[in-house]
Coordinates of C-alpha atoms in Angstrom, one line a residue:
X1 CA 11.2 0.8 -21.4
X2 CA 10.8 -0.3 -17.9
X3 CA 9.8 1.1 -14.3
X4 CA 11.5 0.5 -11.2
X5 CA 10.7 1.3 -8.0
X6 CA 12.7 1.1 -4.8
X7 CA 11.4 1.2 -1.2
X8 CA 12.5 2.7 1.4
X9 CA 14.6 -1.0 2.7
X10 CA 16.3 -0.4 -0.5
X11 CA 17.7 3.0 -0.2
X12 CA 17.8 2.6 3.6
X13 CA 21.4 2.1 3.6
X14 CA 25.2 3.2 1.9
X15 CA 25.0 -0.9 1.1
X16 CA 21.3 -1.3 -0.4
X17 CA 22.2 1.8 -2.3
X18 CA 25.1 0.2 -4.0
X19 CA 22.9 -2.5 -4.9
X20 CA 20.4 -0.2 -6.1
X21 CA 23.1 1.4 -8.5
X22 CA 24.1 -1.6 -9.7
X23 CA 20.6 -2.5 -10.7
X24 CA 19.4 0.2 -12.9
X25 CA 23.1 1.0 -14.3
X26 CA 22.6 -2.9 -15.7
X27 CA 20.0 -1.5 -17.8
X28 CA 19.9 0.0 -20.7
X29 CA 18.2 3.4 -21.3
X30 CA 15.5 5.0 -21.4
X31 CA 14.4 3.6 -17.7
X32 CA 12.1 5.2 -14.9
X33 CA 12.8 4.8 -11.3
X34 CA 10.7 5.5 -8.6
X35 CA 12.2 5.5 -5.0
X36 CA 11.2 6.2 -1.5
X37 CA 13.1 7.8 1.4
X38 CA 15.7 6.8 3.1
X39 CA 14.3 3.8 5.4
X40 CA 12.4 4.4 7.8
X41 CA 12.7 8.2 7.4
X42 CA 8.7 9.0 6.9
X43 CA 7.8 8.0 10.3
X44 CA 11.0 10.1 11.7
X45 CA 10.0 13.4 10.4
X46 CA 6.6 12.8 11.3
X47 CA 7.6 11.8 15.0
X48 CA 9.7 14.8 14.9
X49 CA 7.0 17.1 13.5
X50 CA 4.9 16.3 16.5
X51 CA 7.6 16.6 19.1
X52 CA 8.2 20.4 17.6
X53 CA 4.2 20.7 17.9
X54 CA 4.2 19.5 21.7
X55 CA 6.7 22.0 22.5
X56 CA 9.5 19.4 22.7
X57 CA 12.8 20.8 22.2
X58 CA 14.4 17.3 21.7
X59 CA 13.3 17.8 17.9
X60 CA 16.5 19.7 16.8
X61 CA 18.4 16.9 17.7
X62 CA 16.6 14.7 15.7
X63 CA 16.9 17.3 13.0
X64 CA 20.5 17.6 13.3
X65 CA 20.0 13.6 12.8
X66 CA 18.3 13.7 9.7
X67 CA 20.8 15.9 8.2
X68 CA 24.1 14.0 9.3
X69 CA 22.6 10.8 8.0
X70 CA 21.8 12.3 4.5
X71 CA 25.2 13.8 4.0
X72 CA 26.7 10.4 5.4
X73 CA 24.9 9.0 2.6
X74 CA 26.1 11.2 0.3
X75 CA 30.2 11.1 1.1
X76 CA 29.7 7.2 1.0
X77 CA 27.8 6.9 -2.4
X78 CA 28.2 9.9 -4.9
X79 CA 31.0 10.5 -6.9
X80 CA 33.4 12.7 -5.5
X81 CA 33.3 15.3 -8.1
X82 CA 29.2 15.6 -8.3
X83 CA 29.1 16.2 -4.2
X84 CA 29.9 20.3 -3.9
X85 CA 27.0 20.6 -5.6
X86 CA 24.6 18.0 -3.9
X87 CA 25.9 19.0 -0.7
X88 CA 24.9 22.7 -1.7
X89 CA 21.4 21.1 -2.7
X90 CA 21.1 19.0 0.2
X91 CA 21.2 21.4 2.7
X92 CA 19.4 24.4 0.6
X93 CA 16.3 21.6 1.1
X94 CA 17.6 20.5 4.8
X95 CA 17.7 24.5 5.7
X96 CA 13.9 24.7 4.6
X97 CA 12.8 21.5 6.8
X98 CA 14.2 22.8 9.5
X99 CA 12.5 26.3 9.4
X100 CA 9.3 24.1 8.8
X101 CA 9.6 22.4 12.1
X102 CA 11.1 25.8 13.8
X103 CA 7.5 27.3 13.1
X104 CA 5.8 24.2 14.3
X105 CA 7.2 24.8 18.0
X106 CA 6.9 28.6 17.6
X107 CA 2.8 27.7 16.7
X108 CA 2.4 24.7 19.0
X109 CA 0.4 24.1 15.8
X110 CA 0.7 20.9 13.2
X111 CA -1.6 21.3 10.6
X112 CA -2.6 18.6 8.3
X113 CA -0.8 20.6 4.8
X114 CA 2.2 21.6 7.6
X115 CA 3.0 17.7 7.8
X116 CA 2.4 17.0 4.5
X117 CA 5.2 19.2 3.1
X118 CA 7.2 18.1 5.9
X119 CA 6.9 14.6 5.3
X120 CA 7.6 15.6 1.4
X121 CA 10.9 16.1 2.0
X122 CA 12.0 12.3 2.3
X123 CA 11.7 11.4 -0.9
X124 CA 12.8 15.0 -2.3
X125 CA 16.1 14.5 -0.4
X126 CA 16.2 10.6 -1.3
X127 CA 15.6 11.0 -5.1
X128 CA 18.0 14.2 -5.7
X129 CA 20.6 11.7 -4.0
X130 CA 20.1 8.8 -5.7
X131 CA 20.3 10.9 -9.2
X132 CA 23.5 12.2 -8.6
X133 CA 24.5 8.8 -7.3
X134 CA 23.4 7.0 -10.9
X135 CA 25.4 7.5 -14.4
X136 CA 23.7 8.8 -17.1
X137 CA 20.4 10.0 -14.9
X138 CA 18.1 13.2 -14.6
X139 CA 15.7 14.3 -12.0
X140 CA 12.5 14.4 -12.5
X141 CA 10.1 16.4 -9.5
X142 CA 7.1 14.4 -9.6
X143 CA 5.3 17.5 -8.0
X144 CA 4.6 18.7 -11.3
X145 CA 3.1 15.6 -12.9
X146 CA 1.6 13.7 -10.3
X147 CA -1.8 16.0 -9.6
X148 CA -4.8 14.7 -7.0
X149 CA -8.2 15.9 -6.3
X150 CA -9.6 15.6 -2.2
X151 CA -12.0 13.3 -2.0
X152 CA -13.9 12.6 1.4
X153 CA -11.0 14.4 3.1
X154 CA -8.4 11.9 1.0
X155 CA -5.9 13.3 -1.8
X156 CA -6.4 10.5 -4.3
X157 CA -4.7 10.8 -7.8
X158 CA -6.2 12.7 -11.0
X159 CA -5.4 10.1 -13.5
X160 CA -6.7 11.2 -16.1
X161 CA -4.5 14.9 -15.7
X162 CA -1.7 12.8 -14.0
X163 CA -1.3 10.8 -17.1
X164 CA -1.5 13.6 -19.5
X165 CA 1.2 15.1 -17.5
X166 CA 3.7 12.1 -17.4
X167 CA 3.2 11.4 -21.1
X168 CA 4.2 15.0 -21.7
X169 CA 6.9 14.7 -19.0
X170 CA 8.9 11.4 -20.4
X171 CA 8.4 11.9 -24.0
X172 CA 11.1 11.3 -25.5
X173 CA 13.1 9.9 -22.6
X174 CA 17.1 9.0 -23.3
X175 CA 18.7 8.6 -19.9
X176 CA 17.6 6.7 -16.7
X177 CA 15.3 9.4 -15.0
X178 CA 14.9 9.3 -11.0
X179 CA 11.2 10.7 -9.5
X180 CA 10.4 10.6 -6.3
X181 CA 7.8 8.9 -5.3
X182 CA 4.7 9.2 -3.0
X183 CA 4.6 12.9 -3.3
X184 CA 2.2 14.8 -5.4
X185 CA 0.4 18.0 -6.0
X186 CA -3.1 19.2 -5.5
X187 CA -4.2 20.1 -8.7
X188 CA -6.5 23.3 -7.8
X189 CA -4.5 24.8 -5.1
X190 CA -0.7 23.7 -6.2
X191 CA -0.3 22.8 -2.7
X192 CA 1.8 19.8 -2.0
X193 CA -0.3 16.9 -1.0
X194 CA 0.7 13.1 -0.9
X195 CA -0.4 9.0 -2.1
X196 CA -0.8 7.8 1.3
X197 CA 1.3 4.6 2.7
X198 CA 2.7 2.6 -0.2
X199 CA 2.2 5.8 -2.3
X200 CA 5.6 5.4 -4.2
X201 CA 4.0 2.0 -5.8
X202 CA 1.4 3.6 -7.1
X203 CA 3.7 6.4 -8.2
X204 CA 5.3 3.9 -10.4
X205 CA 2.7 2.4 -11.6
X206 CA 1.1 5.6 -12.6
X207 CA 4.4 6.3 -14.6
X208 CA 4.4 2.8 -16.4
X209 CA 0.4 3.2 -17.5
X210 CA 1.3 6.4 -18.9
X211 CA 4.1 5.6 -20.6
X212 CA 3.2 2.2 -21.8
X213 CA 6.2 0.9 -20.0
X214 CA 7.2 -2.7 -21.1
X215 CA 7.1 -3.9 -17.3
X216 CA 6.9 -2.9 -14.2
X217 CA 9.7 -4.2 -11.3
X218 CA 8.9 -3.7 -7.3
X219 CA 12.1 -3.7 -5.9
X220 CA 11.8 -4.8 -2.2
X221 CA 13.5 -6.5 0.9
X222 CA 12.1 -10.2 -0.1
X223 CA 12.3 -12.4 -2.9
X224 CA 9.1 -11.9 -4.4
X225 CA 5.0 -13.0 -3.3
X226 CA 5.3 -15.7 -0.7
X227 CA 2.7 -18.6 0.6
X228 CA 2.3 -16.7 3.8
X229 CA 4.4 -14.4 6.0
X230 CA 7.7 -16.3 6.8
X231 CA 7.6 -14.4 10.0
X232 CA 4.6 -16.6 10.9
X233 CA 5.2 -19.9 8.5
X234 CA 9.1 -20.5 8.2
X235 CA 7.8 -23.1 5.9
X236 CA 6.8 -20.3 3.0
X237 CA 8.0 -20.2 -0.4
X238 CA 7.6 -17.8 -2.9
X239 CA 5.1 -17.9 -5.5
X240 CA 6.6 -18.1 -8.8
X241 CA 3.8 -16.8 -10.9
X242 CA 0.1 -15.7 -10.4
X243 CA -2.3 -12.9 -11.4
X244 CA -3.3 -9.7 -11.1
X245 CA -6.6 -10.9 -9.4
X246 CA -4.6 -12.8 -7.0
X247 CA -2.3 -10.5 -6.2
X248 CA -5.2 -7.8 -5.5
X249 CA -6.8 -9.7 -3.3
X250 CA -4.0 -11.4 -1.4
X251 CA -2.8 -7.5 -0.6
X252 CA -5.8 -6.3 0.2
X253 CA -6.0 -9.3 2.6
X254 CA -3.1 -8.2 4.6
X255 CA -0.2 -9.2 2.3
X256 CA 2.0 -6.0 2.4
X257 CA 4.2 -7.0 -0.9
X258 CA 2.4 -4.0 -3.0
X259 CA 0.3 -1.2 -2.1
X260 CA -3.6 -2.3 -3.3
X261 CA -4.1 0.5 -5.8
X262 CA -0.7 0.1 -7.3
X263 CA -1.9 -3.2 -9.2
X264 CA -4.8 -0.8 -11.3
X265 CA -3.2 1.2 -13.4
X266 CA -0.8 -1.5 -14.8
X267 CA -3.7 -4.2 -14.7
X268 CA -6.1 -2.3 -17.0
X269 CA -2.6 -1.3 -19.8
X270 CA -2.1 -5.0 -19.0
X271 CA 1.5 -4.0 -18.3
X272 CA 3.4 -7.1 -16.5
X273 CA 4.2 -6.5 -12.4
X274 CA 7.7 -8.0 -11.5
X275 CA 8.8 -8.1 -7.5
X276 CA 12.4 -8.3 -7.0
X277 CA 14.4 -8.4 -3.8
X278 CA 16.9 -5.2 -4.2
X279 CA 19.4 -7.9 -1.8
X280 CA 18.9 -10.9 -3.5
X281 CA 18.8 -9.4 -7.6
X282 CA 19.8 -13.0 -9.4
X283 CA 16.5 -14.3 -7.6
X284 CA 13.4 -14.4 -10.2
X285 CA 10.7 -13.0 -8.0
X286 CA 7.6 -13.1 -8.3
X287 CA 6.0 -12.3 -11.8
X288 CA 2.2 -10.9 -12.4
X289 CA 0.2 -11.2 -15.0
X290 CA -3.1 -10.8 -16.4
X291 CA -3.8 -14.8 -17.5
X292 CA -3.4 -17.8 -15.3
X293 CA -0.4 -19.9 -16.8
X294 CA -0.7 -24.2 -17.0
X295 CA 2.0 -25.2 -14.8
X296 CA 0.7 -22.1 -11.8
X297 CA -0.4 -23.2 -8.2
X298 CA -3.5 -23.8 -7.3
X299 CA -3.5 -21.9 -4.3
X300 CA -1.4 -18.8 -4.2
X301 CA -1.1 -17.6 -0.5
X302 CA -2.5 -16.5 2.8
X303 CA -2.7 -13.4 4.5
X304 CA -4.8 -11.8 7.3
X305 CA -5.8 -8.5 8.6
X306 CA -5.3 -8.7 12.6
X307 CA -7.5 -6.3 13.6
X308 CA -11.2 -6.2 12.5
X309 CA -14.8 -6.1 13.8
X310 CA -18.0 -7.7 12.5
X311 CA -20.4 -5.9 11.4
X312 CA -24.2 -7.5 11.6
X313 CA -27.4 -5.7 10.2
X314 CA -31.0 -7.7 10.9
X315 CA -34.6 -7.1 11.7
X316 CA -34.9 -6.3 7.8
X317 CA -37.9 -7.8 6.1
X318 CA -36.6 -10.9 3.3
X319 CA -38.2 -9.1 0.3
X320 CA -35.8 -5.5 1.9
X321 CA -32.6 -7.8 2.0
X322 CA -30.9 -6.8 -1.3
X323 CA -31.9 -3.6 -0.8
X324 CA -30.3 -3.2 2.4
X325 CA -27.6 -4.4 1.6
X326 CA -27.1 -2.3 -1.2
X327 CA -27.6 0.7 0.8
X328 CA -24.8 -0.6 3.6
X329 CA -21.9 -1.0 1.2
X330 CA -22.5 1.5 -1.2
X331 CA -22.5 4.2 2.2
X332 CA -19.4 3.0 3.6
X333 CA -17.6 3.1 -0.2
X334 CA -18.9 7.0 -0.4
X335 CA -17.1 7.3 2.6
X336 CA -14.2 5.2 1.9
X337 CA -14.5 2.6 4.4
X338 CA -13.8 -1.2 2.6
X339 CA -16.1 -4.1 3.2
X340 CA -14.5 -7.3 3.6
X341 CA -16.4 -10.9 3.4
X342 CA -20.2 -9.5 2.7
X343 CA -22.2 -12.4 3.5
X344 CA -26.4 -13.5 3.8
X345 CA -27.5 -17.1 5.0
X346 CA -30.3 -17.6 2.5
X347 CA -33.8 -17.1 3.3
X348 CA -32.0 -15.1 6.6
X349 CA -33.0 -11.4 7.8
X350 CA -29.1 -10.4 8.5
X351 CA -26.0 -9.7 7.0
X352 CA -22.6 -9.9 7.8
X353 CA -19.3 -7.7 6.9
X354 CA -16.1 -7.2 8.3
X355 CA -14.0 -4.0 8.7
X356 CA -10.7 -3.3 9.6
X357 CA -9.8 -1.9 13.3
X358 CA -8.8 1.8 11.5
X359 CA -12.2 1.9 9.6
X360 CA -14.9 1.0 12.7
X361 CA -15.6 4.4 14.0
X362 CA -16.3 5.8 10.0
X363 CA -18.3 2.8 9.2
X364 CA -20.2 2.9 12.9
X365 CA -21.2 6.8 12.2
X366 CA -22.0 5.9 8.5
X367 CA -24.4 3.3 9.1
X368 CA -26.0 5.1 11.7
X369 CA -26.8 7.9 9.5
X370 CA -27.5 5.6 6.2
X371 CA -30.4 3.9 8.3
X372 CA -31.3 6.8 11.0
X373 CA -35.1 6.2 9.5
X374 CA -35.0 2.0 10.0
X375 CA -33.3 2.5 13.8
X376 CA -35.8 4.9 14.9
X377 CA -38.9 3.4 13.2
X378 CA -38.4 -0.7 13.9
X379 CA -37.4 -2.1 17.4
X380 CA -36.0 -5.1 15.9
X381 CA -33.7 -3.3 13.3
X382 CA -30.6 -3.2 14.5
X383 CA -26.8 -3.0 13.9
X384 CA -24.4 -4.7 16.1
X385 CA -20.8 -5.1 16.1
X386 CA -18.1 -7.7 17.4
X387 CA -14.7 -6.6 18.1
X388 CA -10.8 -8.3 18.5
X389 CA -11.4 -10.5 15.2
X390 CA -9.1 -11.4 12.5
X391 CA -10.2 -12.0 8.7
X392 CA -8.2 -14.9 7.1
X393 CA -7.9 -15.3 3.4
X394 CA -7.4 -17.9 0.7
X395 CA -6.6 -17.0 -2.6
X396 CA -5.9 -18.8 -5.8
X397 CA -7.7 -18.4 -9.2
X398 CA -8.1 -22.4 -9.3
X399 CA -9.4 -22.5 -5.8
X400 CA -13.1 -23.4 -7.2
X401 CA -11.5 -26.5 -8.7
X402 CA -11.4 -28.0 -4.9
X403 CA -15.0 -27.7 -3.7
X404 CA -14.6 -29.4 -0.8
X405 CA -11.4 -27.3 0.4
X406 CA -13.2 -24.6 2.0
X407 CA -15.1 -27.2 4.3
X408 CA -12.1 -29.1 5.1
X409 CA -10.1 -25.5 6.4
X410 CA -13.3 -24.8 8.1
X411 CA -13.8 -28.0 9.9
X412 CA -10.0 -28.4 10.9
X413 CA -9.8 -25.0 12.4
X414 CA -13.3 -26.0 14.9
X415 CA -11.2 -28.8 15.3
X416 CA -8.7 -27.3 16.7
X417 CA -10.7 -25.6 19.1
X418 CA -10.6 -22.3 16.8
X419 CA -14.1 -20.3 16.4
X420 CA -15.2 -19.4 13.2
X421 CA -17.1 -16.2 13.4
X422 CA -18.2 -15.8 9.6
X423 CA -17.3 -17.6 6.2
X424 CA -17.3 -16.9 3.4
X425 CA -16.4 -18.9 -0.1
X426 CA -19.1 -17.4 -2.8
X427 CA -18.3 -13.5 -2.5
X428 CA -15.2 -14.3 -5.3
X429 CA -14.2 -16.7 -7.4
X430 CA -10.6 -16.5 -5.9
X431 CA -10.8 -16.3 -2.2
X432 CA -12.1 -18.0 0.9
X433 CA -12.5 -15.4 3.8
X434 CA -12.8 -16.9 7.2
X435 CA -12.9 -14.4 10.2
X436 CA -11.6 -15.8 13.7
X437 CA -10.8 -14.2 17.2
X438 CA -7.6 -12.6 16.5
X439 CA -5.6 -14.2 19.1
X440 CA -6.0 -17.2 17.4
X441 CA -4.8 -15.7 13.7
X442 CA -1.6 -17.0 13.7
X443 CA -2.3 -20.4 14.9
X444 CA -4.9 -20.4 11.9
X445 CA -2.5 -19.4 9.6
X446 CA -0.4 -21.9 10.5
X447 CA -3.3 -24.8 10.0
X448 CA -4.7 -23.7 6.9
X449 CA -0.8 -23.6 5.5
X450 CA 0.2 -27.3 6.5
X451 CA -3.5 -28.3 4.3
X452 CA -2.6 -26.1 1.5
X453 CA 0.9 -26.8 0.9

């Protein structure tokens, strides 16, 4: 059995739907496919959420919008016989939206569960279309299987209920079952919650650890991993093969081919990740495995996050370093702030990590707390940031088998007249981490590409 997943790109349109039908009907049954809203749907209904909050009348327009397109959508692509019904559906669930938004500008008020339910009806409306729109398919409301637990003010997934739930959900499977992703329950209050950005990935990959799915397929808008961002390198190419190591780290680099967290669930069932380009279907993508294969490339890929401060702790005595350390990470995970490139000159009394833009403020008031006793007790202990920095890596499980290539990228970005604010080449066996003023990332990128490939 396999798992598919379609973003929203792929069921943005009456034509990417097509392509989307003619995908899964190629396969055989018993088949699971996850799919996002219509493109570029989420950010609408949240945009018009917040107009309806701010007292903006303009948001029943946009309402009126959202419903034309869907049932647009629905005379083009479903079967003329299955639309009374969907249409009866459709706007039983359109009908609700809008009395969700009418109390918004009654309130003035958008609270956090308000938009989450709103926002819950993309893929609701996406998925009950795409069901009708697929022979020999059944819906499946992955609000009933898909449970998460708050965590530091996140809804992150139960997996251990979530998986009891799906097993018990698809057992026995026949037909080609649609379940919309990203959505999801809490499990205590029933209340509908959702996976964050990306969250129909991880929906899907959920479903194939559960179910012990032979593979599971990404289906997106490019033909599969690439060197680097073809927006910024015309010269990229797409990476035939590579691992689930690489693939981690290159996405949480910057690479937006898969949501992070998607990669677990599959990589510990060691269940194979495909990406597929829902426009391009005879191309053979990128595939992901657990092993490096003989004939892979060295070198996978760049990516970079544009947008990232430096973070420096010192005035620590040498015999406190580990300890500090310690303390520094281990704080900002509690609190789910990620550190990128952690790195100690040795036999030096400071430390270096790098954050992302969106995480400075949580790791700021973190850190201040963590060592509250060290700031008010020592003169010299101190934390100090640097701002409007970019974090470059390089990833590629052979990359240790070219000692000298970190050096060489080093020394031809000074070079070229490029800073290098922190480096970083023992942290992990696949990936060099270089962080650089971030008006100078894509010139970097550029650089570090010709040299690689």
């Amino acid at each position: 059995m396999k798992v598919l997943k379609f973003g929203g790109t792929s069921v943005g349109t009456v034509e990417s739907l097509r392509n989307v039908k003619a995908i899964v009907e190629a396969i055989e049954p018993p088949v699971i496919v996850t799919v996002s809203a219509l493109g570029g749907l989420t950010d609408n209904l949240i945009a018009t959420a917040r107009m309806a909050a701010d007292g903006d009348e303009g948001y029943r327009e946009r309402m009126e919008a959202i419903s034309s397109r869907h049932f647009h959508v629905i005379s083009e692509i479903v079967a003329e016989e299955k639309r009374p019904e969907l249409i009866s559906n459709v706007s039983k669930m359109l009908s609700d939206l809008k009395r969700n938004y009418d109390g918004v500008f009654l309130l003035r008020n958008l609270s956090t569960q308000t938009l989450d339910n709103i926002v819950s009806f993309g893929e609701r409306l996406s998925s009950m279309i795409v069901a009708a729109m697929i022979e020999n398919s059944s819906l499946h409301d992955s609000l009933k299987f898909i449970k998460t637990e708050s965590w530091f003010s996140k809804n992150i997934a139960d997996q251990k209920l979530t998986a009891s739930l799906i097993e018990n959900e698809f057992h026995g499977l026949e037909d080609r079952a649609i379940v919309p992703g990203f959505i999801s329950t809490d499990k205590k209050t029933g209340r509908i919650t959702n996976l964050g950005r990306g969250g129909s990935d991880f929906t899907a990959a959920l479903i194939a650890a559960a179910t012990g799915a032979d593979s599971l397929e990404i289906w997106t808008d490019v033909d599969g991993f690439m060197t680097a961002d073809p927006r910024i390198i015309g010269e990229a190419t797409v990476v035939p093969h590579m691992t689930f190591i690489e693939s981690m780290e290159l996405c949480l680099y910057g690479a937006k081919v898969i949501y992070p967290p998607t990669i677990y669930p599959v990589f510990h069932k060691n269940i194979p990740i495909r990406i597929l380009n829902t426009f391009n279907p005879t191309a053979p993508g990128t595939l992901i495995t657990e092993s490096v294969e003989q004939d892979d490339m060295p070198i996978k890929g760049i990516s970079a996050i544009k947008g990232a401060s430096l973070f420096s702790i010192s005035g620590f005595k040498a015999n406190e370093g580990k300890k500090i350390k310690s303390r520094a990470i281990n704080s900002m995970a509690r609190n789910g702030v990620t550190a990128f490139l952690v790195a100690q000159a040795e036999g030096e009394c400071v430390f270096s990590f790098v954050v992302a833009d969106a995480e400075k403020t949580t790791a700021c008031t973190t850190l201040e707390t963590e060592f509250a006793p060290e700031l008010l007790a020592r003169d010299n202990f101190r934390i100090m940031t640097e701002d409007n920095l970019a974090i470059m890596a390089i990833v590629g499980e052979k990359i240790k088998s070219n000692p000298r290539l970190g050096a060489r990228i080093r020394n031809t970005l000074l070079r070229d007249g490029i800073t290098v604010k922190a480096y970083s080449e023992g942290g992990s066996r696949t990936t060099i981490s270089i962080v650089m003023p971030i008006d100078k990332t894509d010139r970097a990128l550029r650089l570090t590409h010709g040299i690689l490939f």
